CSV table of C-alpha atoms in Angstrom, one decimal:
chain,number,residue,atom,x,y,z
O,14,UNK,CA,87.5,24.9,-105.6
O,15,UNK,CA,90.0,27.3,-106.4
O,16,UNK,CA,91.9,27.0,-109.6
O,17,UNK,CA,95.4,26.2,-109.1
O,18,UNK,CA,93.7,23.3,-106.4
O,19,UNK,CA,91.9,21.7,-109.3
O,20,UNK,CA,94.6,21.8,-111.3
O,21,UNK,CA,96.9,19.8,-109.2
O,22,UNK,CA,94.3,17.5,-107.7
O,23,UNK,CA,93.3,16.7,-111.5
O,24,UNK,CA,96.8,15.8,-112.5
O,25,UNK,CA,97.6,14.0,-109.8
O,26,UNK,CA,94.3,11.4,-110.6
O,27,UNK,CA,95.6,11.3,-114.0
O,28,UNK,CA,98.8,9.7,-112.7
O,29,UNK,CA,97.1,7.2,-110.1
O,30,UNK,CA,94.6,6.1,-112.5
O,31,UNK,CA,97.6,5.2,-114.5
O,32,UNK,CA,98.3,2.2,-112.0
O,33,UNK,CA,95.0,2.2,-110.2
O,34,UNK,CA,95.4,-2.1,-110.8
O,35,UNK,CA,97.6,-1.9,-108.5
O,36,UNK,CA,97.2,-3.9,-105.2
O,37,UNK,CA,98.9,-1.9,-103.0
O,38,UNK,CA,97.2,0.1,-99.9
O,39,UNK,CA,98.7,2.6,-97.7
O,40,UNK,CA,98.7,2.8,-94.1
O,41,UNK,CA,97.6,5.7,-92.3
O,42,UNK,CA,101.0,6.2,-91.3
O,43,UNK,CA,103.1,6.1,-94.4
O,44,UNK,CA,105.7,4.1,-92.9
O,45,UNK,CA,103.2,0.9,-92.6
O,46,UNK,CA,102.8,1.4,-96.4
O,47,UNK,CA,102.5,-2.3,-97.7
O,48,UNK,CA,105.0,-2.2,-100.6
O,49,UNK,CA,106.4,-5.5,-99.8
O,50,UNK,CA,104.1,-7.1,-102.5
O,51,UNK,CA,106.0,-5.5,-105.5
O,52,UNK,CA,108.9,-7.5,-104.4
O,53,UNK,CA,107.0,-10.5,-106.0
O,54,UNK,CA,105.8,-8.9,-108.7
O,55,UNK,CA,107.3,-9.0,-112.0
O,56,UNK,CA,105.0,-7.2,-114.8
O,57,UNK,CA,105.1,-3.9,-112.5
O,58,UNK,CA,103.6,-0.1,-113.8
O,59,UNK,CA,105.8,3.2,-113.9
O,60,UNK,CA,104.2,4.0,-111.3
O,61,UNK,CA,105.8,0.5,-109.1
O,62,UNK,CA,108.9,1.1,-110.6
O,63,UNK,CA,109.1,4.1,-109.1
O,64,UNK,CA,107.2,3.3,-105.3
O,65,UNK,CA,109.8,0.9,-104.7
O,66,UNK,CA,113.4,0.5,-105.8
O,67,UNK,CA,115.3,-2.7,-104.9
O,68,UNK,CA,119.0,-2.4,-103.5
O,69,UNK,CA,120.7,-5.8,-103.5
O,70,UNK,CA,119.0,-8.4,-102.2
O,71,UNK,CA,117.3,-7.1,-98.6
O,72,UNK,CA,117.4,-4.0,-98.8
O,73,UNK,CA,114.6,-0.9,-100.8
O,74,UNK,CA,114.1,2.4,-101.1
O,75,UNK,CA,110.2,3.5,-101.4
O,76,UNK,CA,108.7,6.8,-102.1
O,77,UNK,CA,105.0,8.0,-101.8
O,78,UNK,CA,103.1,11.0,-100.3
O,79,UNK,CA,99.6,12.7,-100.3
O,80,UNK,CA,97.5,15.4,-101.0
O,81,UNK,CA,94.1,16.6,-99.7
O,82,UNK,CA,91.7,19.3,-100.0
O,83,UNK,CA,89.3,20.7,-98.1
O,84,UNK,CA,87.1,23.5,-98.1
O,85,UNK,CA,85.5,23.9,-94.9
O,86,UNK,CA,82.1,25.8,-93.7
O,87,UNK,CA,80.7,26.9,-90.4
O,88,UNK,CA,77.3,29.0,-89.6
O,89,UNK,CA,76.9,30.0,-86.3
O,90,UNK,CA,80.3,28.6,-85.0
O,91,UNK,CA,80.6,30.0,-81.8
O,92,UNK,CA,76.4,29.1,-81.4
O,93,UNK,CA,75.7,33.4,-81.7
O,94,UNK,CA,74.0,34.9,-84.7
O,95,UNK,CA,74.6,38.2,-83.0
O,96,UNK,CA,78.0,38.6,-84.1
O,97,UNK,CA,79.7,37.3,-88.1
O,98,UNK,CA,80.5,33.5,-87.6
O,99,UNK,CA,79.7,32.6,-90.7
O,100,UNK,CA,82.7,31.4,-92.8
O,101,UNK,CA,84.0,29.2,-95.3
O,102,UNK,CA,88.0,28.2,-95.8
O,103,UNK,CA,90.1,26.0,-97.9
O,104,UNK,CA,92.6,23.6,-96.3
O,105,UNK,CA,95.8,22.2,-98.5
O,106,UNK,CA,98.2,20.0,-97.2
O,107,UNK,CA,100.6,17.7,-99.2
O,108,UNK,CA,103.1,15.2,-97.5
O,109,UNK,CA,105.6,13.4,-99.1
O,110,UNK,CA,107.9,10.8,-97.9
O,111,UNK,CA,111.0,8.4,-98.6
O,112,UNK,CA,111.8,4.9,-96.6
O,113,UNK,CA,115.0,3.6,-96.9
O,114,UNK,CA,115.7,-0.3,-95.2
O,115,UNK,CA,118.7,-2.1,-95.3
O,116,UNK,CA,119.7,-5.5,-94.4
O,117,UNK,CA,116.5,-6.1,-92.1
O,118,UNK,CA,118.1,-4.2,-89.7
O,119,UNK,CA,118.1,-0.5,-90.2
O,120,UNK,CA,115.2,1.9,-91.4
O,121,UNK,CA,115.6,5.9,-91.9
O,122,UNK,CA,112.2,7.5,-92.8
O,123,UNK,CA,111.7,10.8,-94.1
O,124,UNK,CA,108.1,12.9,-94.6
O,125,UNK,CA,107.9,16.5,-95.4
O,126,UNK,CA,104.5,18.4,-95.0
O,127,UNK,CA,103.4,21.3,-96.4
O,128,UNK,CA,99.5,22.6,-94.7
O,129,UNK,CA,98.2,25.9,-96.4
O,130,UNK,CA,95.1,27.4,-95.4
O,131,UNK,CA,93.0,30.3,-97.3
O,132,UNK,CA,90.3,33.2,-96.2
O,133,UNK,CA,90.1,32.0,-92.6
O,134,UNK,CA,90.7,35.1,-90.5
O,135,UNK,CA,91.4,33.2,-86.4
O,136,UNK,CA,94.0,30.8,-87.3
O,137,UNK,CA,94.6,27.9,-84.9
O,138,UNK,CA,98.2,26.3,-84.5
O,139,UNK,CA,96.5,23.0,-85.9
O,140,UNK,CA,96.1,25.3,-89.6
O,141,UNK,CA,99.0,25.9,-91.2
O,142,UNK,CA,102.6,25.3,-91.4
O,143,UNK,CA,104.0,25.7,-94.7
O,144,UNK,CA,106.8,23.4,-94.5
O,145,UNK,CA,108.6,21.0,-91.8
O,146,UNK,CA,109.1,17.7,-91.1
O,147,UNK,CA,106.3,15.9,-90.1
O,148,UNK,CA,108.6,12.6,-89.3
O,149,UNK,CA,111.9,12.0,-89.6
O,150,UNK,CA,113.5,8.8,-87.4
O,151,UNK,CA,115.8,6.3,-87.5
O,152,UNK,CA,114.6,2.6,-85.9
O,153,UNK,CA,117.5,-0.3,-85.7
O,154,UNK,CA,116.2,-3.7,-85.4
O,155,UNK,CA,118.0,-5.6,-82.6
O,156,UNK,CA,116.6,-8.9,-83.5
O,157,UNK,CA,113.4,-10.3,-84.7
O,158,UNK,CA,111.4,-9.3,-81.3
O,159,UNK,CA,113.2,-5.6,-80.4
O,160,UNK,CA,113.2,-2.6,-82.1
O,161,UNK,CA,114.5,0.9,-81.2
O,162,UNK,CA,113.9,4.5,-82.5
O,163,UNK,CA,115.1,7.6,-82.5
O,164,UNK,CA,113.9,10.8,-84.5
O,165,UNK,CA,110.1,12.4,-85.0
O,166,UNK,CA,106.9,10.3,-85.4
O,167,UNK,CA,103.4,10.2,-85.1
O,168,UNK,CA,102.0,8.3,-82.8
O,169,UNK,CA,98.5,6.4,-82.0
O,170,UNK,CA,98.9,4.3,-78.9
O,171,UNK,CA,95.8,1.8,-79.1
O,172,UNK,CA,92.6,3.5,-80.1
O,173,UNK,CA,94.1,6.7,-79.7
O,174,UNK,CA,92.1,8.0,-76.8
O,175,UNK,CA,94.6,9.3,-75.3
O,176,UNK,CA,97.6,9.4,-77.9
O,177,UNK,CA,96.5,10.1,-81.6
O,178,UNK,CA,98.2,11.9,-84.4
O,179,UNK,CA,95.4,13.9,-85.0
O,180,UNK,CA,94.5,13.3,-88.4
O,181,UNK,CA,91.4,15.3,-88.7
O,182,UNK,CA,93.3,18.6,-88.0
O,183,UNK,CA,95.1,20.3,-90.8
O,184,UNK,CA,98.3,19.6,-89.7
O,185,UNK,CA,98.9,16.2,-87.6
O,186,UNK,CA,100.8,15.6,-83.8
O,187,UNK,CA,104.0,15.1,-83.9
O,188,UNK,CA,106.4,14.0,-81.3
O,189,UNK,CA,110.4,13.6,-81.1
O,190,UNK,CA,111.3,10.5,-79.0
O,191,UNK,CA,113.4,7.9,-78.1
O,192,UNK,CA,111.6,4.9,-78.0
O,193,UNK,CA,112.1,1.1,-77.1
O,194,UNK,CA,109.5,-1.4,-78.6
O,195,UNK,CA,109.8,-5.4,-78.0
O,196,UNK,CA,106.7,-7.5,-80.5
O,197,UNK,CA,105.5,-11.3,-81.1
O,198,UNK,CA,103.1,-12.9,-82.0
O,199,UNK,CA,100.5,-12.1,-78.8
O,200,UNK,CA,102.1,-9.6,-76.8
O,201,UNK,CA,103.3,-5.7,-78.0
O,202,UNK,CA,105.0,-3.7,-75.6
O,203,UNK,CA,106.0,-0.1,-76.3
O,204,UNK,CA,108.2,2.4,-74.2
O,205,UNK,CA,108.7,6.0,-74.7
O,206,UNK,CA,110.0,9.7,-73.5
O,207,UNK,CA,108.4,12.3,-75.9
O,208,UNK,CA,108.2,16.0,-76.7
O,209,UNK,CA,105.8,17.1,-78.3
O,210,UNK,CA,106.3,19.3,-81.7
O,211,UNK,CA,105.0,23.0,-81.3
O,212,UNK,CA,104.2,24.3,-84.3
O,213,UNK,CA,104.4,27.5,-85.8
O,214,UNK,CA,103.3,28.7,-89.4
O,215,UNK,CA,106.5,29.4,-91.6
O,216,UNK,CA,109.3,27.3,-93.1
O,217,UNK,CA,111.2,24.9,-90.7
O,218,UNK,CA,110.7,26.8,-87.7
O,219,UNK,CA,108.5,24.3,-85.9
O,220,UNK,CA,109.6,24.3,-81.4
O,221,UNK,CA,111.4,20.9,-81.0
O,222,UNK,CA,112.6,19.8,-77.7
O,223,UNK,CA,110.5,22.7,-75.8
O,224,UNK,CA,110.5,20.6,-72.5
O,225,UNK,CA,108.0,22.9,-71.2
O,226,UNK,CA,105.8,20.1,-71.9
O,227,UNK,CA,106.9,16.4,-72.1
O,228,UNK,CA,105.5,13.1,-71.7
O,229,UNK,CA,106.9,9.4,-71.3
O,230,UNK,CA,104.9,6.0,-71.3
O,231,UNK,CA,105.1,2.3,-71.0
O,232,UNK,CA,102.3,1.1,-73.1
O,233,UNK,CA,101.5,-3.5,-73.4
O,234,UNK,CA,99.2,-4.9,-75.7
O,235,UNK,CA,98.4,-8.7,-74.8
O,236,UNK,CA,96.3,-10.6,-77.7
O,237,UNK,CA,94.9,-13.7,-75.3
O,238,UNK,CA,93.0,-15.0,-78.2
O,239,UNK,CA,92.3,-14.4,-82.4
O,240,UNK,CA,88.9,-12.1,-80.6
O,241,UNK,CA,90.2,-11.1,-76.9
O,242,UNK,CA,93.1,-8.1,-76.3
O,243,UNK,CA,93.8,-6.0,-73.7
O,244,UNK,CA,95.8,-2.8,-73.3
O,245,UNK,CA,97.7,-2.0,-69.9
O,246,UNK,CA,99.5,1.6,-69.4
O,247,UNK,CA,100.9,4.1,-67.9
O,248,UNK,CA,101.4,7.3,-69.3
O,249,UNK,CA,103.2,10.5,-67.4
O,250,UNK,CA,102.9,13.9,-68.5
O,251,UNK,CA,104.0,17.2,-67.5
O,252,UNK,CA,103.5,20.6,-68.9
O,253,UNK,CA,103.9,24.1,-67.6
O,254,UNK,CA,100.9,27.0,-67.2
O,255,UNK,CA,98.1,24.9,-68.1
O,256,UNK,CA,94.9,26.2,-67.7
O,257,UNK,CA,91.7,24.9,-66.6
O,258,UNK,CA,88.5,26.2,-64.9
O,259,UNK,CA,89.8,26.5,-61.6
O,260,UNK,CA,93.2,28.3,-62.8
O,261,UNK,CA,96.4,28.1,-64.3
O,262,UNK,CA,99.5,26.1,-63.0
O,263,UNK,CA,102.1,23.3,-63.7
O,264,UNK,CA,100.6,20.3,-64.1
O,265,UNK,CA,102.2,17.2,-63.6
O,266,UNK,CA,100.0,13.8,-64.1
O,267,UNK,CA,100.2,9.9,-63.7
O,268,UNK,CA,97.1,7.9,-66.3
O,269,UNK,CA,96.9,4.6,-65.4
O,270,UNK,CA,94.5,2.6,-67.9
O,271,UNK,CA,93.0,-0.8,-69.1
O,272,UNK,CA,91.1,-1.5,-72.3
O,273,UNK,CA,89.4,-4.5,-73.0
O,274,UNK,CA,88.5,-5.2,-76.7
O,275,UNK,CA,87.1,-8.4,-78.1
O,276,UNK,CA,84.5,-10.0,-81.0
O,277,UNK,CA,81.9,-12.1,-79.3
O,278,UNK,CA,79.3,-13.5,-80.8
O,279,UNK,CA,78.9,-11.4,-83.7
O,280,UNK,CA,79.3,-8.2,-81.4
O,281,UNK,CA,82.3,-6.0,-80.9
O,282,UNK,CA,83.4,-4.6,-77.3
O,283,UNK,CA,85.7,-1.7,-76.5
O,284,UNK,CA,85.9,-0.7,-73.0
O,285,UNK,CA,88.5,0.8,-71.2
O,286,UNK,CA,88.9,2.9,-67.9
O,287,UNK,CA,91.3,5.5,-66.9
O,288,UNK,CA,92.4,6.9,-63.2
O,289,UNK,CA,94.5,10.3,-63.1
O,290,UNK,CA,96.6,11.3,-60.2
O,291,UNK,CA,99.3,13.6,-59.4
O,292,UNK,CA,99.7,17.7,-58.8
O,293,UNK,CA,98.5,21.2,-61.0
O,294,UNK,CA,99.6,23.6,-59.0
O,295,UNK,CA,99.2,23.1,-55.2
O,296,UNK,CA,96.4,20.7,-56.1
O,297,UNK,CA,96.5,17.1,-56.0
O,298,UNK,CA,94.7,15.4,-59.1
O,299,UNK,CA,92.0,12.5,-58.8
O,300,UNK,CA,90.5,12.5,-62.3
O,301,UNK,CA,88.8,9.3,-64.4
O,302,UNK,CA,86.9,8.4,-67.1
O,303,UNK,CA,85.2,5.5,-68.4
O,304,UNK,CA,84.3,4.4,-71.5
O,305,UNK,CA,82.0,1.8,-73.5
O,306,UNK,CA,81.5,0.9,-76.9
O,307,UNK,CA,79.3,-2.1,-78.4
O,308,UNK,CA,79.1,-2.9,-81.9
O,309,UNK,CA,76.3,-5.3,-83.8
O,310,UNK,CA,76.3,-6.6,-87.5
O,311,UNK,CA,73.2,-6.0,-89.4
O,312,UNK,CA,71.8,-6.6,-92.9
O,313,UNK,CA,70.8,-3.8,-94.6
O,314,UNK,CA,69.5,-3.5,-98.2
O,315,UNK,CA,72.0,-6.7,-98.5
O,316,UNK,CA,74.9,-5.0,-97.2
O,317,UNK,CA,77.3,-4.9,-94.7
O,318,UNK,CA,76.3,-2.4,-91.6
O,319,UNK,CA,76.7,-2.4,-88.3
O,320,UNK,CA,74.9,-0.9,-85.5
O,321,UNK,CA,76.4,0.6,-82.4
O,322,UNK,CA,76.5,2.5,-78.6
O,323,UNK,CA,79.3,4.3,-77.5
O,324,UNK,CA,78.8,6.1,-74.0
O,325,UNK,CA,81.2,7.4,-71.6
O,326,UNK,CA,82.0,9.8,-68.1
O,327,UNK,CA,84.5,12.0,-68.1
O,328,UNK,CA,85.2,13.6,-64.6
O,329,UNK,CA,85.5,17.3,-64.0
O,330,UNK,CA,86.5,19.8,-61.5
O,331,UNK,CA,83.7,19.4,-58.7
O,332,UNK,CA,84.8,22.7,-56.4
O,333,UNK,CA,87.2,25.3,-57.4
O,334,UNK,CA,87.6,25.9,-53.5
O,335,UNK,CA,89.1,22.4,-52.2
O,336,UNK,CA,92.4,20.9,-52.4
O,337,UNK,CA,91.7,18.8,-55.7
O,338,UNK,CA,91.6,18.8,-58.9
O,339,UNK,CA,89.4,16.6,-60.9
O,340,UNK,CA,89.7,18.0,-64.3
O,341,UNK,CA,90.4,14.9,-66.7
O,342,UNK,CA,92.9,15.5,-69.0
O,343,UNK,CA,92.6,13.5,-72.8
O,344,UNK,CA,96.4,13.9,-73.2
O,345,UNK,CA,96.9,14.3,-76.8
O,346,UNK,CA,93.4,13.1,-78.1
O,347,UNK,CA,91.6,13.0,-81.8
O,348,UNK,CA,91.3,16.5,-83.2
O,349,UNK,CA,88.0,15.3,-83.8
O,350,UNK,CA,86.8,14.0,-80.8
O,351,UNK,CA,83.3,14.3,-81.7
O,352,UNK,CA,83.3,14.6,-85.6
O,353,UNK,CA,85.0,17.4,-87.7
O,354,UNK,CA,82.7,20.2,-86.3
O,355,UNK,CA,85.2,19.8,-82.9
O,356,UNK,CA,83.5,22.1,-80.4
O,357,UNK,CA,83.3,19.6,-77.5
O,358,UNK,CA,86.4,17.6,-76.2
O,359,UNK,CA,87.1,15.2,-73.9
O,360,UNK,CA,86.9,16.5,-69.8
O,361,UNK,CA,84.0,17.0,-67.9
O,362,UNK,CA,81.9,15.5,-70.5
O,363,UNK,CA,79.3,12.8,-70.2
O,364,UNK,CA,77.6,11.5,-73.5
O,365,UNK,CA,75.5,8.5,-75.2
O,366,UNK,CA,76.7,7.8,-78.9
O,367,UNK,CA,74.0,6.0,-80.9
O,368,UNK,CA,75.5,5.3,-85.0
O,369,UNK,CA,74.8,3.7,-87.8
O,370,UNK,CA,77.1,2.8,-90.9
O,371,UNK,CA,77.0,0.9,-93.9
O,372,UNK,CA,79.1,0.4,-96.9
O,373,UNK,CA,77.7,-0.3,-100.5
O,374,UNK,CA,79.8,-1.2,-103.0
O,375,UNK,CA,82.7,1.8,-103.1
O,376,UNK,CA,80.2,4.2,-101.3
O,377,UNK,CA,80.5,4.4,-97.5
O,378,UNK,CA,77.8,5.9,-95.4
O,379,UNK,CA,77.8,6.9,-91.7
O,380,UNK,CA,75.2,8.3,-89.9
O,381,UNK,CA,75.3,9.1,-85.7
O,382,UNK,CA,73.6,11.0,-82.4
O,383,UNK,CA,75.2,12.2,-79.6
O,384,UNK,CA,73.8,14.0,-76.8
O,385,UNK,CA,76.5,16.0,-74.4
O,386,UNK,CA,76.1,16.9,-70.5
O,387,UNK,CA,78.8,18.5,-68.6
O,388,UNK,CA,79.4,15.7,-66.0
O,389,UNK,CA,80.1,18.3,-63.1
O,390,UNK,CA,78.7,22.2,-62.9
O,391,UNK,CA,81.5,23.5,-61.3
O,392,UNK,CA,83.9,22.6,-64.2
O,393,UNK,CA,83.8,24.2,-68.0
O,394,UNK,CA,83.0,22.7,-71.1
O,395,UNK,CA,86.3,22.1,-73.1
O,396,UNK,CA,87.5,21.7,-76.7
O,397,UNK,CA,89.4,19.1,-78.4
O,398,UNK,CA,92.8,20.1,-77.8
O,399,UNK,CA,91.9,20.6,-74.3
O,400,UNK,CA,91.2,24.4,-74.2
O,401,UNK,CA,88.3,26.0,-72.0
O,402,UNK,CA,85.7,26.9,-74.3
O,403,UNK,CA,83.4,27.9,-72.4
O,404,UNK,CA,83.6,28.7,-68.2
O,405,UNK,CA,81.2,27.5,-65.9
O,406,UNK,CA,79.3,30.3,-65.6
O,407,UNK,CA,76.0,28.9,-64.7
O,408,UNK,CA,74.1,25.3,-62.8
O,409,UNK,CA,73.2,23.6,-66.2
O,410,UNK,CA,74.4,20.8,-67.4
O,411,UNK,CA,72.8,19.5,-70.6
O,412,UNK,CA,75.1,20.9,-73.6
O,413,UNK,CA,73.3,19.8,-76.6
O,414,UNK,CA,72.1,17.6,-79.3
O,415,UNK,CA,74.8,16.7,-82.3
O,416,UNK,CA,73.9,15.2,-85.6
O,417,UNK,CA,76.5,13.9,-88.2
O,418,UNK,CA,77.0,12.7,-91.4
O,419,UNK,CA,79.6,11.2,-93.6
O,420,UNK,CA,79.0,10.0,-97.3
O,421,UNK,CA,82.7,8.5,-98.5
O,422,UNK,CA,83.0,7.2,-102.3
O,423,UNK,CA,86.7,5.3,-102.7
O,424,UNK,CA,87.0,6.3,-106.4
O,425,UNK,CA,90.3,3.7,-106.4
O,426,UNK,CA,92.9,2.9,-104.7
O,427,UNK,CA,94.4,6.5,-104.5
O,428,UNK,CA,91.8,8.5,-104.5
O,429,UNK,CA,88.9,9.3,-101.7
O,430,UNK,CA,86.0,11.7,-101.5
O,431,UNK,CA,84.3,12.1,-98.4
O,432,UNK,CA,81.5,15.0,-96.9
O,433,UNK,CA,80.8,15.2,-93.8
O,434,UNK,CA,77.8,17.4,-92.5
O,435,UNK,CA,77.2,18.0,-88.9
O,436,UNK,CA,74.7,20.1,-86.5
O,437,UNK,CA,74.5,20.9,-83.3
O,438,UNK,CA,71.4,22.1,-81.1
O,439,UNK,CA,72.3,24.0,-78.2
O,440,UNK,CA,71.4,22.7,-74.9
O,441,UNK,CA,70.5,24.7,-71.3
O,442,UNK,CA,74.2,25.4,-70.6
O,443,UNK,CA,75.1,27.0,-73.5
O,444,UNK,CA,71.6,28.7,-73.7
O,445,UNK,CA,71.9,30.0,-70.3
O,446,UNK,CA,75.4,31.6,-71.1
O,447,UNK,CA,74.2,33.6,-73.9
O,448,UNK,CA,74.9,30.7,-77.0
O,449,UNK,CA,71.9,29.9,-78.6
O,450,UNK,CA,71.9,29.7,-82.2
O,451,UNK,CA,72.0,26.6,-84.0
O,452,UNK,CA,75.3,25.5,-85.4
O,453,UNK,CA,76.0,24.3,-88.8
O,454,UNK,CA,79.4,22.7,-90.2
O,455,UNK,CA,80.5,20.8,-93.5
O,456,UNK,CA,83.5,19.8,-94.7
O,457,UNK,CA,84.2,18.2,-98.1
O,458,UNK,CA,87.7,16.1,-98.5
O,459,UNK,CA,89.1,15.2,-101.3
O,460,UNK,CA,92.1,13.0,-100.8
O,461,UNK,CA,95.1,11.2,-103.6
O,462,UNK,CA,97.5,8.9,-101.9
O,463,UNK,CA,100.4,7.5,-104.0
């Protein structure tokens, strides 16, 4: 760790461990921060005093932010000794936000970030920007049921399969939107038109409202029961010259999708089923995938674990000649899909997802398999954010063996620590186009929240 990083990271523990009694936890999204409970308190820290500031009798202003560090290693990234893929980098970024409410009605959130990235040569837009807006919206509450907003947000739309915002990455998704939501106590429904954020590296000169790619949804949640939900949605997305296998052309598509998640008898179900249709090019689009995930409790060494199977099919492209396209396309998916290494993403993809986790105390411990094929061999193999990584340039289809690993200690509070180690074996496809080195990737993250 470099010295100015330590420096920083070990003044900002000395300030959280000055309130680390504190009960409060914060969301993954800042603005779900639950600061409500210092309203109640009365003995508060600095630190309180300062996280939230009353203003008559309804109505707070709160502060908070984040930094993390990460240095980052590959060997063999690209699966070829032959040439230097070999690396290490360090990843910064620090976010810091304001949330203003007044009356119950009105909210105006505010989050800056600030993602720095040293001694990696091939940057990818997901690495740096030095300083924008990460969110900044307004939302006016219409009554106790409907909400509106307006402004720049993250967004994870269910369990972010198709719509995440991308926290693995250096620098997260971001979308500016309009967007109608209506909520009680057993049914959510969302509506939106988006465009995504294109990033760029420097100050404040992030793309906004670059409606060469665009997207709008109506998204319902229905709980039917305390264990029993399901999603319903429809998502359409357009965006100009995107490329897959078969070519490069508009593409302009319709997901229509159900999810089913429920606890039954001690075990946890998520299943859910997309169909694609619409036009790339002079193509029409018939794409799908299918997913299913079972969860079991178990006992182990007297703690809390769980056992589980994920598995899914992902359709791809299955002639480059005909009139159709069946390249699925993950939308705006988890930079890591598969873990932190993120070499495989979700099209054309089918794979079995045996894990294992347990938590002890403040240490957490994951452990998981996955096996990859490509589900067609006239399609490519694709990356995260939906980039051909490697053409079909051969009949295989087995892609390889991953193995991963994440040891997480919660230290308080504010403060986690987390190293992940993963490795990937290549498989006949990638041996057969020339890829057949062994890959290794770690990544350690250090993380203070306040």
């Amino acid at each position: 760790m470099k010295k100015g990083n330590l420096t920083l990271l070990l003044l900002l523990i000395s300030f959280a461990t000055q309130g680390q009694e504190s009960k409060l936890r914060f969301g993954m999204l800042r603005q779900q921060d639950g600061v409500s409970i210092l309203k109640e308190k009365e003995a508060k820290t600095l630190y309180e005093h300062v996280k939230w500031i009353p203003i008559g009798t309804n109505s707070s202003l709160s502060f908070g932010g984040s930094y993390r560090f990460q240095p980052e290693a590959f060997i063999n990234e690209e699966f070829s000794s032959e040439v230097d893929q070999d690396d290490i980098w360090f990843l910064n970024r620090f976010q810091f936000h304001s949330h203003l409410k007044l009356a119950g009605k009105f909210e105006l959130f505010a989050e800056l970030n600030s993602s720095l990235i040293d001694s990696k040569t091939n940057l990818a837009p997901v690495d740096r920007d030095k300083l924008s807006f990460n969110q900044l919206f307004a939302r006016y509450h219409l009554n106790r049921n409907w909400n509106m907003l307006v402004g720049r947000q993250n967004m994870r739309l269910g369990s972010g399969r198709l719509v995440d915002i991308r926290e693995g990455p250096n620098v997260r998704l971001s979308f500016d939107l309009a967007q109608l939501q209506y909520k009680n106590a057993n049914t959510e429904v969302t509506a939106f038109y988006a465009v995504p954020v294109r990033v760029a590296p420097g100050v404040f000169d992030n793309k906004a409202l670059d409606f060469q790619e665009s997207v709008g949804a109506i998204y319902w949640t229905q709980h039917w029961n305390a264990n029993s939900s399901t999603d319903i949605y429809a998502i359409y997305k357009e965006e100009e010259a995107k490329t897959w296998d078969s070519g490069t052309a508009d593409d302009h598509r319709l997901s229509l999708g159900l999810r089913h998640f429920e606890n039954w008898n001690k075990l946890k179900y998520n299943n859910e089923f997309v169909f694609q249709t619409g036009s790339f090019g002079d193509q029409d689009i018939r794409a799908w995938t299918v997913s299913f995930s079972i969860e079991h409790p178990v006992s182990f060494l007297g703690e809390n674990s769980s056992i589980g199977l994920k598995t899914e099919a992902i359709s791809g492209d299955t002639s480059d000649t005909d009139s159709t396209l069946n390249t699925f396309d993950g939308l705006y998916p988890r930079g890591a899909y598969f873990g932190r290494v993120a070499r495989i993403g979700p099209s054309n993809l089918f794979d079995i997802h045996p894990y294992f986790d347990t938590s002890m105390r403040r240490f957490t411990f994951e452990f998981d398999y996955v096996a990859f094929w490509r589900l067609s061999t006239d399609d490519g193999v694709y990356g995260p954010p939906l980039n051909l990584q490697y053409p079909s340039i051969n009949e295989e289809r087995f892609i390889g063996h991953q193995l991963g690993s994440i040891v997480a200690f919660e230290v308080n509070s504010f403060i986690n620590l987390e190293l992940e180690a993963n490795v990937i074996f290549p498989g006949a496809f990638l041996d057969e186009s020339g890829l057949d080195d062994t890959l290794f990737h770690s990544v350690l993250t250090m993380e203070f929240k306040f």
